[in-house]
PDB file of C-alpha atoms in Angstrom:
ATOM      1  CA  UNK I   1      -8.612   6.722  21.342  1.00  0.00           C
ATOM      2  CA  UNK I   2      -5.590   5.393  22.444  1.00  0.00           C
ATOM      3  CA  UNK I   3      -2.535   6.996  23.116  1.00  0.00           C
ATOM      4  CA  UNK I   4       0.128   5.141  21.087  1.00  0.00           C
ATOM      5  CA  UNK I   5       3.818   4.866  22.615  1.00  0.00           C
ATOM      6  CA  UNK I   6       6.432   5.388  19.845  1.00  0.00           C
ATOM      7  CA  UNK I   7       8.844   7.664  18.469  1.00  0.00           C
ATOM      8  CA  UNK I   8       6.197  10.049  16.913  1.00  0.00           C
ATOM      9  CA  UNK I   9       3.404   9.167  19.494  1.00  0.00           C
ATOM     10  CA  UNK I  10       0.443   8.097  16.998  1.00  0.00           C
ATOM     11  CA  UNK I  11      -3.259   8.443  18.448  1.00  0.00           C
ATOM     12  CA  UNK I  12      -5.446   5.264  16.987  1.00  0.00           C
ATOM     13  CA  UNK I  13      -9.174   5.955  16.589  1.00  0.00           C
ATOM     14  CA  UNK I  14     -10.954   2.342  16.419  1.00  0.00           C
ATOM     15  CA  UNK I  15     -14.631   1.903  14.610  1.00  0.00           C
ATOM     16  CA  UNK I  16     -16.694  -0.968  15.761  1.00  0.00           C
ATOM     17  CA  UNK I  17     -16.638  -3.995  13.645  1.00  0.00           C
ATOM     18  CA  UNK I  18     -19.291  -5.765  11.791  1.00  0.00           C
ATOM     19  CA  UNK I  19     -19.572  -9.208  11.486  1.00  0.00           C
ATOM     20  CA  UNK I  20     -18.553  -9.395   8.415  1.00  0.00           C
ATOM     21  CA  UNK I  21     -15.471  -7.187   8.433  1.00  0.00           C
ATOM     22  CA  UNK I  22     -14.924  -9.380  12.018  1.00  0.00           C
ATOM     23  CA  UNK I  23     -14.248 -12.433   9.343  1.00  0.00           C
ATOM     24  CA  UNK I  24     -12.323 -10.360   7.325  1.00  0.00           C
ATOM     25  CA  UNK I  25      -9.190 -12.294   5.286  1.00  0.00           C
ATOM     26  CA  UNK I  26      -7.702  -8.811   3.795  1.00  0.00           C
ATOM     27  CA  UNK I  27      -6.244  -5.625   5.944  1.00  0.00           C
ATOM     28  CA  UNK I  28      -5.961  -2.849   3.611  1.00  0.00           C
ATOM     29  CA  UNK I  29      -3.829  -0.309   4.693  1.00  0.00           C
ATOM     30  CA  UNK I  30      -4.247   3.335   3.016  1.00  0.00           C
ATOM     31  CA  UNK I  31      -1.881   6.195   3.350  1.00  0.00           C
ATOM     32  CA  UNK I  32      -3.625   9.938   3.659  1.00  0.00           C
ATOM     33  CA  UNK I  33      -1.612  12.598   2.498  1.00  0.00           C
ATOM     34  CA  UNK I  34      -3.421  15.611   1.876  1.00  0.00           C
ATOM     35  CA  UNK I  35      -6.543  13.827   0.103  1.00  0.00           C
ATOM     36  CA  UNK I  36      -9.347  13.317   2.687  1.00  0.00           C
ATOM     37  CA  UNK I  37     -11.924  13.843   0.433  1.00  0.00           C
ATOM     38  CA  UNK I  38     -10.897  11.036  -2.344  1.00  0.00           C
ATOM     39  CA  UNK I  39     -10.095   9.038   0.785  1.00  0.00           C
ATOM     40  CA  UNK I  40     -13.788   9.045   1.713  1.00  0.00           C
ATOM     41  CA  UNK I  41     -14.851   7.750  -1.524  1.00  0.00           C
ATOM     42  CA  UNK I  42     -12.010   5.431  -1.813  1.00  0.00           C
ATOM     43  CA  UNK I  43     -12.852   4.020   1.780  1.00  0.00           C
ATOM     44  CA  UNK I  44     -16.486   3.665   0.694  1.00  0.00           C
ATOM     45  CA  UNK I  45     -15.167   1.615  -2.202  1.00  0.00           C
ATOM     46  CA  UNK I  46     -13.378  -0.577  -0.511  1.00  0.00           C
ATOM     47  CA  UNK I  47     -16.401  -1.747   2.110  1.00  0.00           C
ATOM     48  CA  UNK I  48     -18.410  -2.232  -1.103  1.00  0.00           C
ATOM     49  CA  UNK I  49     -16.193  -5.252  -1.618  1.00  0.00           C
ATOM     50  CA  UNK I  50     -17.240  -8.842  -1.754  1.00  0.00           C
ATOM     51  CA  UNK I  51     -14.887  -9.727   0.190  1.00  0.00           C
ATOM     52  CA  UNK I  52     -15.493  -7.167   3.035  1.00  0.00           C
ATOM     53  CA  UNK I  53     -11.511  -6.327   4.308  1.00  0.00           C
ATOM     54  CA  UNK I  54     -10.473  -4.333   7.110  1.00  0.00           C
ATOM     55  CA  UNK I  55      -9.961  -0.801   6.442  1.00  0.00           C
ATOM     56  CA  UNK I  56      -6.942   1.087   8.355  1.00  0.00           C
ATOM     57  CA  UNK I  57      -5.994   4.996   7.287  1.00  0.00           C
ATOM     58  CA  UNK I  58      -2.559   6.017   8.390  1.00  0.00           C
ATOM     59  CA  UNK I  59      -3.532   9.991   8.740  1.00  0.00           C
ATOM     60  CA  UNK I  60      -0.961  12.165   7.473  1.00  0.00           C
ATOM     61  CA  UNK I  61      -3.133  14.788   6.354  1.00  0.00           C
ATOM     62  CA  UNK I  62      -1.251  17.272   8.756  1.00  0.00           C
ATOM     63  CA  UNK I  63      -5.617  19.465   9.107  1.00  0.00           C
ATOM     64  CA  UNK I  64      -6.392  16.300  11.611  1.00  0.00           C
ATOM     65  CA  UNK I  65     -10.374  17.272  11.136  1.00  0.00           C
ATOM     66  CA  UNK I  66     -13.016  14.942  10.953  1.00  0.00           C
ATOM     67  CA  UNK I  67     -13.587  13.435   7.431  1.00  0.00           C
ATOM     68  CA  UNK I  68     -16.197  10.822   6.832  1.00  0.00           C
ATOM     69  CA  UNK I  69     -14.171   7.832   6.339  1.00  0.00           C
ATOM     70  CA  UNK I  70     -13.843   8.253  10.119  1.00  0.00           C
ATOM     71  CA  UNK I  71     -16.988   6.761  10.331  1.00  0.00           C
ATOM     72  CA  UNK I  72     -15.823   3.699   8.014  1.00  0.00           C
ATOM     73  CA  UNK I  73     -11.923   3.113   8.592  1.00  0.00           C
ATOM     74  CA  UNK I  74     -11.454   0.361  11.459  1.00  0.00           C
ATOM     75  CA  UNK I  75      -8.227   1.992  12.811  1.00  0.00           C
ATOM     76  CA  UNK I  76      -7.287   5.355  12.067  1.00  0.00           C
ATOM     77  CA  UNK I  77      -3.591   6.268  12.778  1.00  0.00           C
ATOM     78  CA  UNK I  78      -2.603   9.997  13.392  1.00  0.00           C
ATOM     79  CA  UNK I  79       0.924  10.855  12.838  1.00  0.00           C
ATOM     80  CA  UNK I  80       1.361  14.264  11.037  1.00  0.00           C
ATOM     81  CA  UNK I  81       3.657  12.549   7.851  1.00  0.00           C
ATOM     82  CA  UNK I  82       6.502  11.950  10.497  1.00  0.00           C
ATOM     83  CA  UNK I  83       6.952   8.443   8.969  1.00  0.00           C
ATOM     84  CA  UNK I  84       5.856   9.026   5.689  1.00  0.00           C
ATOM     85  CA  UNK I  85       5.096   5.716   3.586  1.00  0.00           C
ATOM     86  CA  UNK I  86       7.305   3.605   6.176  1.00  0.00           C
ATOM     87  CA  UNK I  87       4.644   3.768   8.672  1.00  0.00           C
ATOM     88  CA  UNK I  88       2.161   1.866   6.419  1.00  0.00           C
ATOM     89  CA  UNK I  89       5.083  -1.242   7.484  1.00  0.00           C
ATOM     90  CA  UNK I  90       4.651  -0.674  11.338  1.00  0.00           C
ATOM     91  CA  UNK I  91       0.886  -0.590  11.164  1.00  0.00           C
ATOM     92  CA  UNK I  92       1.082  -3.790   8.943  1.00  0.00           C
ATOM     93  CA  UNK I  93       3.034  -5.874  12.322  1.00  0.00           C
ATOM     94  CA  UNK I  94      -0.518  -5.200  14.080  1.00  0.00           C
ATOM     95  CA  UNK I  95      -2.756  -7.313  11.532  1.00  0.00           C
ATOM     96  CA  UNK I  96      -4.447 -10.330  12.295  1.00  0.00           C
ATOM     97  CA  UNK I  97      -5.800 -11.401   8.243  1.00  0.00           C
ATOM     98  CA  UNK I  98      -3.900 -13.420   6.046  1.00  0.00           C
ATOM     99  CA  UNK I  99      -3.421 -10.740   3.558  1.00  0.00           C
ATOM    100  CA  UNK I 100      -2.570  -7.045   3.540  1.00  0.00           C
ATOM    101  CA  UNK I 101      -3.114  -4.493   0.787  1.00  0.00           C
ATOM    102  CA  UNK I 102      -0.954  -1.616   0.864  1.00  0.00           C
ATOM    103  CA  UNK I 103      -2.843   0.681  -1.610  1.00  0.00           C
ATOM    104  CA  UNK I 104      -2.032   4.608  -2.618  1.00  0.00           C
ATOM    105  CA  UNK I 105      -4.833   6.998  -1.860  1.00  0.00           C
ATOM    106  CA  UNK I 106      -5.530   8.146  -5.667  1.00  0.00           C
ATOM    107  CA  UNK I 107      -6.365   4.781  -6.391  1.00  0.00           C
ATOM    108  CA  UNK I 108      -9.713   3.387  -6.396  1.00  0.00           C
ATOM    109  CA  UNK I 109     -11.802  -0.277  -7.520  1.00  0.00           C
ATOM    110  CA  UNK I 110     -13.197  -0.443 -10.674  1.00  0.00           C
ATOM    111  CA  UNK I 111     -15.994  -3.188  -9.608  1.00  0.00           C
ATOM    112  CA  UNK I 112     -16.718  -4.672  -6.299  1.00  0.00           C
ATOM    113  CA  UNK I 113     -14.659  -8.332  -6.521  1.00  0.00           C
ATOM    114  CA  UNK I 114     -11.376  -7.016  -6.886  1.00  0.00           C
ATOM    115  CA  UNK I 115     -10.249  -8.192  -3.176  1.00  0.00           C
ATOM    116  CA  UNK I 116     -11.926 -11.640  -3.585  1.00  0.00           C
ATOM    117  CA  UNK I 117     -10.102 -12.136  -6.582  1.00  0.00           C
ATOM    118  CA  UNK I 118      -7.007 -11.376  -5.064  1.00  0.00           C
ATOM    119  CA  UNK I 119      -7.476 -13.502  -2.009  1.00  0.00           C
ATOM    120  CA  UNK I 120      -8.107 -16.165  -4.651  1.00  0.00           C
ATOM    121  CA  UNK I 121      -5.396 -16.128  -6.748  1.00  0.00           C
ATOM    122  CA  UNK I 122      -3.120 -15.777  -3.607  1.00  0.00           C
ATOM    123  CA  UNK I 123      -5.045 -19.045  -2.043  1.00  0.00           C
ATOM    124  CA  UNK I 124      -4.474 -20.882  -5.270  1.00  0.00           C
ATOM    125  CA  UNK I 125      -0.839 -19.580  -5.726  1.00  0.00           C
ATOM    126  CA  UNK I 126       1.251 -20.557  -2.829  1.00  0.00           C
ATOM    127  CA  UNK I 127       3.940 -19.971  -3.946  1.00  0.00           C
ATOM    128  CA  UNK I 128       3.644 -16.413  -4.885  1.00  0.00           C
ATOM    129  CA  UNK I 129       4.430 -14.127  -2.152  1.00  0.00           C
ATOM    130  CA  UNK I 130       2.892 -10.314  -3.255  1.00  0.00           C
ATOM    131  CA  UNK I 131       1.310  -9.366  -6.459  1.00  0.00           C
ATOM    132  CA  UNK I 132       0.720  -5.531  -7.307  1.00  0.00           C
ATOM    133  CA  UNK I 133      -0.841  -3.465  -9.776  1.00  0.00           C
ATOM    134  CA  UNK I 134       2.441  -2.405 -10.968  1.00  0.00           C
ATOM    135  CA  UNK I 135       5.993  -4.198 -11.179  1.00  0.00           C
ATOM    136  CA  UNK I 136       9.485  -3.356 -12.154  1.00  0.00           C
ATOM    137  CA  UNK I 137      11.434  -5.580 -14.116  1.00  0.00           C
ATOM    138  CA  UNK I 138      15.164  -4.508 -13.152  1.00  0.00           C
ATOM    139  CA  UNK I 139      17.376  -4.948 -15.705  1.00  0.00           C
ATOM    140  CA  UNK I 140      21.257  -5.514 -16.081  1.00  0.00           C
ATOM    141  CA  UNK I 141      23.242  -2.516 -16.139  1.00  0.00           C
ATOM    142  CA  UNK I 142      19.791  -0.299 -15.915  1.00  0.00           C
ATOM    143  CA  UNK I 143      18.690   1.702 -13.201  1.00  0.00           C
ATOM    144  CA  UNK I 144      14.887   1.692 -11.978  1.00  0.00           C
ATOM    145  CA  UNK I 145      13.973   4.041 -13.896  1.00  0.00           C
ATOM    146  CA  UNK I 146      15.308   2.490 -17.379  1.00  0.00           C
ATOM    147  CA  UNK I 147      14.097  -0.750 -16.432  1.00  0.00           C
ATOM    148  CA  UNK I 148      11.243  -2.253 -17.620  1.00  0.00           C
ATOM    149  CA  UNK I 149       8.024  -1.163 -15.945  1.00  0.00           C
ATOM    150  CA  UNK I 150       4.673  -2.967 -15.961  1.00  0.00           C
ATOM    151  CA  UNK I 151       0.927  -2.425 -15.820  1.00  0.00           C
ATOM    152  CA  UNK I 152      -1.249  -5.496 -15.879  1.00  0.00           C
ATOM    153  CA  UNK I 153      -1.748  -7.157 -19.628  1.00  0.00           C
ATOM    154  CA  UNK I 154      -3.138  -9.817 -20.868  1.00  0.00           C
ATOM    155  CA  UNK I 155      -0.652 -12.336 -19.670  1.00  0.00           C
ATOM    156  CA  UNK I 156       1.068 -12.235 -15.886  1.00  0.00           C
ATOM    157  CA  UNK I 157       4.386 -11.106 -15.493  1.00  0.00           C
ATOM    158  CA  UNK I 158       6.960 -12.060 -12.617  1.00  0.00           C
ATOM    159  CA  UNK I 159       8.788  -8.845 -11.458  1.00  0.00           C
ATOM    160  CA  UNK I 160      11.334  -8.251  -9.150  1.00  0.00           C
ATOM    161  CA  UNK I 161       9.605  -4.831  -7.495  1.00  0.00           C
ATOM    162  CA  UNK I 162       5.661  -4.301  -6.549  1.00  0.00           C
ATOM    163  CA  UNK I 163       5.030  -0.968  -6.763  1.00  0.00           C
ATOM    164  CA  UNK I 164       3.619   0.091  -3.743  1.00  0.00           C
ATOM    165  CA  UNK I 165       0.661   1.862  -5.132  1.00  0.00           C
ATOM    166  CA  UNK I 166      -1.260  -1.684  -4.869  1.00  0.00           C
ATOM    167  CA  UNK I 167       0.840  -3.865  -3.515  1.00  0.00           C
ATOM    168  CA  UNK I 168      -1.071  -7.268  -2.107  1.00  0.00           C
ATOM    169  CA  UNK I 169       1.084  -9.425   0.099  1.00  0.00           C
ATOM    170  CA  UNK I 170       0.866 -12.620   2.873  1.00  0.00           C
ATOM    171  CA  UNK I 171       0.692 -11.570   5.968  1.00  0.00           C
ATOM    172  CA  UNK I 172       1.912 -15.258   6.841  1.00  0.00           C
ATOM    173  CA  UNK I 173       5.172 -14.162   5.829  1.00  0.00           C
ATOM    174  CA  UNK I 174       5.549 -11.982   9.291  1.00  0.00           C
ATOM    175  CA  UNK I 175       8.148 -10.004   7.510  1.00  0.00           C
ATOM    176  CA  UNK I 176       9.484  -7.869   9.975  1.00  0.00           C
ATOM    177  CA  UNK I 177       9.800  -4.194   9.497  1.00  0.00           C
ATOM    178  CA  UNK I 178      12.503  -3.124   7.629  1.00  0.00           C
ATOM    179  CA  UNK I 179      15.318  -1.501   9.637  1.00  0.00           C
ATOM    180  CA  UNK I 180      14.968   2.479   8.998  1.00  0.00           C
ATOM    181  CA  UNK I 181      17.473   3.770   6.771  1.00  0.00           C
ATOM    182  CA  UNK I 182      17.628   6.622   4.416  1.00  0.00           C
ATOM    183  CA  UNK I 183      15.748   5.031   1.559  1.00  0.00           C
ATOM    184  CA  UNK I 184      12.302   3.242   2.938  1.00  0.00           C
ATOM    185  CA  UNK I 185      10.600   6.514   4.169  1.00  0.00           C
ATOM    186  CA  UNK I 186       9.523   7.013   0.657  1.00  0.00           C
ATOM    187  CA  UNK I 187      11.096   3.525  -1.257  1.00  0.00           C
ATOM    188  CA  UNK I 188       9.278   1.472   1.151  1.00  0.00           C
ATOM    189  CA  UNK I 189       7.923  -1.262  -1.566  1.00  0.00           C
ATOM    190  CA  UNK I 190      11.627  -1.287  -2.884  1.00  0.00           C
ATOM    191  CA  UNK I 191      12.556  -2.613   0.337  1.00  0.00           C
ATOM    192  CA  UNK I 192       9.639  -5.212   0.866  1.00  0.00           C
ATOM    193  CA  UNK I 193      10.128  -6.679  -2.147  1.00  0.00           C
ATOM    194  CA  UNK I 194      13.946  -7.236  -2.043  1.00  0.00           C
ATOM    195  CA  UNK I 195      12.784  -9.691   1.047  1.00  0.00           C
ATOM    196  CA  UNK I 196      10.292 -11.424  -0.954  1.00  0.00           C
ATOM    197  CA  UNK I 197      11.356 -14.198  -4.051  1.00  0.00           C
ATOM    198  CA  UNK I 198       8.042 -14.776  -6.136  1.00  0.00           C
ATOM    199  CA  UNK I 199       6.217 -11.307  -7.066  1.00  0.00           C
ATOM    200  CA  UNK I 200       3.714 -10.706  -9.570  1.00  0.00           C
ATOM    201  CA  UNK I 201       1.579  -8.556 -11.410  1.00  0.00           C
ATOM    202  CA  UNK I 202      -1.307 -10.608 -12.396  1.00  0.00           C
ATOM    203  CA  UNK I 203      -3.480 -10.413 -15.562  1.00  0.00           C
ATOM    204  CA  UNK I 204      -6.689 -10.834 -13.647  1.00  0.00           C
ATOM    205  CA  UNK I 205      -5.920  -7.022 -12.106  1.00  0.00           C
ATOM    206  CA  UNK I 206      -6.167  -5.264 -15.687  1.00  0.00           C
ATOM    207  CA  UNK I 207      -8.704  -2.695 -16.173  1.00  0.00           C
ATOM    208  CA  UNK I 208      -9.969  -3.009 -12.219  1.00  0.00           C
ATOM    209  CA  UNK I 209      -7.856  -0.324 -10.412  1.00  0.00           C
ATOM    210  CA  UNK I 210      -8.713   3.140 -11.416  1.00  0.00           C
ATOM    211  CA  UNK I 211      -6.279   6.695 -10.587  1.00  0.00           C
ATOM    212  CA  UNK I 212      -7.911   9.654  -9.595  1.00  0.00           C
ATOM    213  CA  UNK I 213      -6.296  13.100  -9.141  1.00  0.00           C
ATOM    214  CA  UNK I 214      -2.873  12.938  -8.145  1.00  0.00           C
ATOM    215  CA  UNK I 215      -2.284  16.076  -7.876  1.00  0.00           C
ATOM    216  CA  UNK I 216       1.270  18.071  -6.413  1.00  0.00           C
ATOM    217  CA  UNK I 217       1.277  15.533  -3.614  1.00  0.00           C
ATOM    218  CA  UNK I 218       2.345  12.677  -5.687  1.00  0.00           C
ATOM    219  CA  UNK I 219       5.688  11.790  -4.917  1.00  0.00           C
ATOM    220  CA  UNK I 220       6.784  10.600  -8.274  1.00  0.00           C
ATOM    221  CA  UNK I 221       6.628  14.445  -9.434  1.00  0.00           C
ATOM    222  CA  UNK I 222       9.633  15.213  -7.803  1.00  0.00           C
ATOM    223  CA  UNK I 223      13.033  15.189  -9.415  1.00  0.00           C
ATOM    224  CA  UNK I 224      14.809  14.524  -5.524  1.00  0.00           C
ATOM    225  CA  UNK I 225      12.581  10.767  -5.214  1.00  0.00           C
ATOM    226  CA  UNK I 226      12.825   9.713  -8.617  1.00  0.00           C
ATOM    227  CA  UNK I 227      16.933  10.173  -8.197  1.00  0.00           C
ATOM    228  CA  UNK I 228      16.108   8.211  -4.639  1.00  0.00           C
ATOM    229  CA  UNK I 229      14.481   5.234  -6.426  1.00  0.00           C
ATOM    230  CA  UNK I 230      17.436   4.908  -8.494  1.00  0.00           C
ATOM    231  CA  UNK I 231      19.673   4.764  -5.814  1.00  0.00           C
ATOM    232  CA  UNK I 232      16.989   2.218  -3.587  1.00  0.00           C
ATOM    233  CA  UNK I 233      16.891  -0.234  -6.070  1.00  0.00           C
ATOM    234  CA  UNK I 234      20.994  -0.410  -6.265  1.00  0.00           C
ATOM    235  CA  UNK I 235      20.709  -0.037  -2.636  1.00  0.00           C
ATOM    236  CA  UNK I 236      18.532  -3.088  -1.824  1.00  0.00           C
ATOM    237  CA  UNK I 237      19.236  -4.999  -5.396  1.00  0.00           C
ATOM    238  CA  UNK I 238      22.745  -4.315  -6.227  1.00  0.00           C
TER     239      UNK I 238
END
C-alpha cells in the first residue's frame, strides 16, 4: 500500500499486472458507491474483454471491507466519497494508456469485444475526441433535460455532452483536471465534454452495454442533482 498525499489522503492498493494488461491500451476507471457486489461482476466482465484493459477503482463505498474485486483491479483508491465523481479525473492524470474509459458501477459489457471496438473506432477516426453510450445534443433555448438525449441507434450521432456513465476518451488530449467548482463534483462529464470539440455516440455501441440495478444511490434520482445538471450545462456551454 502507498499512502497518497492530498487533501483527502487517499490510499492506493496496487495489484500485479499480467503480461496482457501491461500492454493495455485502455484504462477503465470505475467509481464505486455502495455497489461493491456489482463491482465484482463488472470488473470480472471487464477483464474478459478481448482487449485487456487496466482496471482502476475509486472506492467510495464507505465500508472499505475487502471485496473480491480487489484481486482484479490493478489500482484501488479509497476516498470515502470526498470527491465524488470529480475524483475519477484526478485519477485519470496518472494513466499511461492511450485511452481512458470512465464507467459507472451500474453498467457492464454485453460482449467481450466492446473495448476492442472502441479502440479500433478511435484509431480510425482521429478527429473524434470522445465517444460514449449516451449523449446530449443541447438545443437552443432549452435546458439540459429539455434537450435531445441520445442513446446508441443505428446511426452514429454527434453530440455536445457525453454522459459519464460510459465515456471513452483519448488520453493523448491530456486535459488538465478541471478546477474544482460547484458543479463538477457530480457534473464532471458536462465539464469535460465542454473541453472537447468532437464527441459521438457511435452506432456500434448499440445493445452492447447493459444496465444493472441502480438503487437509490443513483444520482439522477435526486431532484437537486437534476437541477444541478441544468445549471452546469448552462454554465459550461452558455
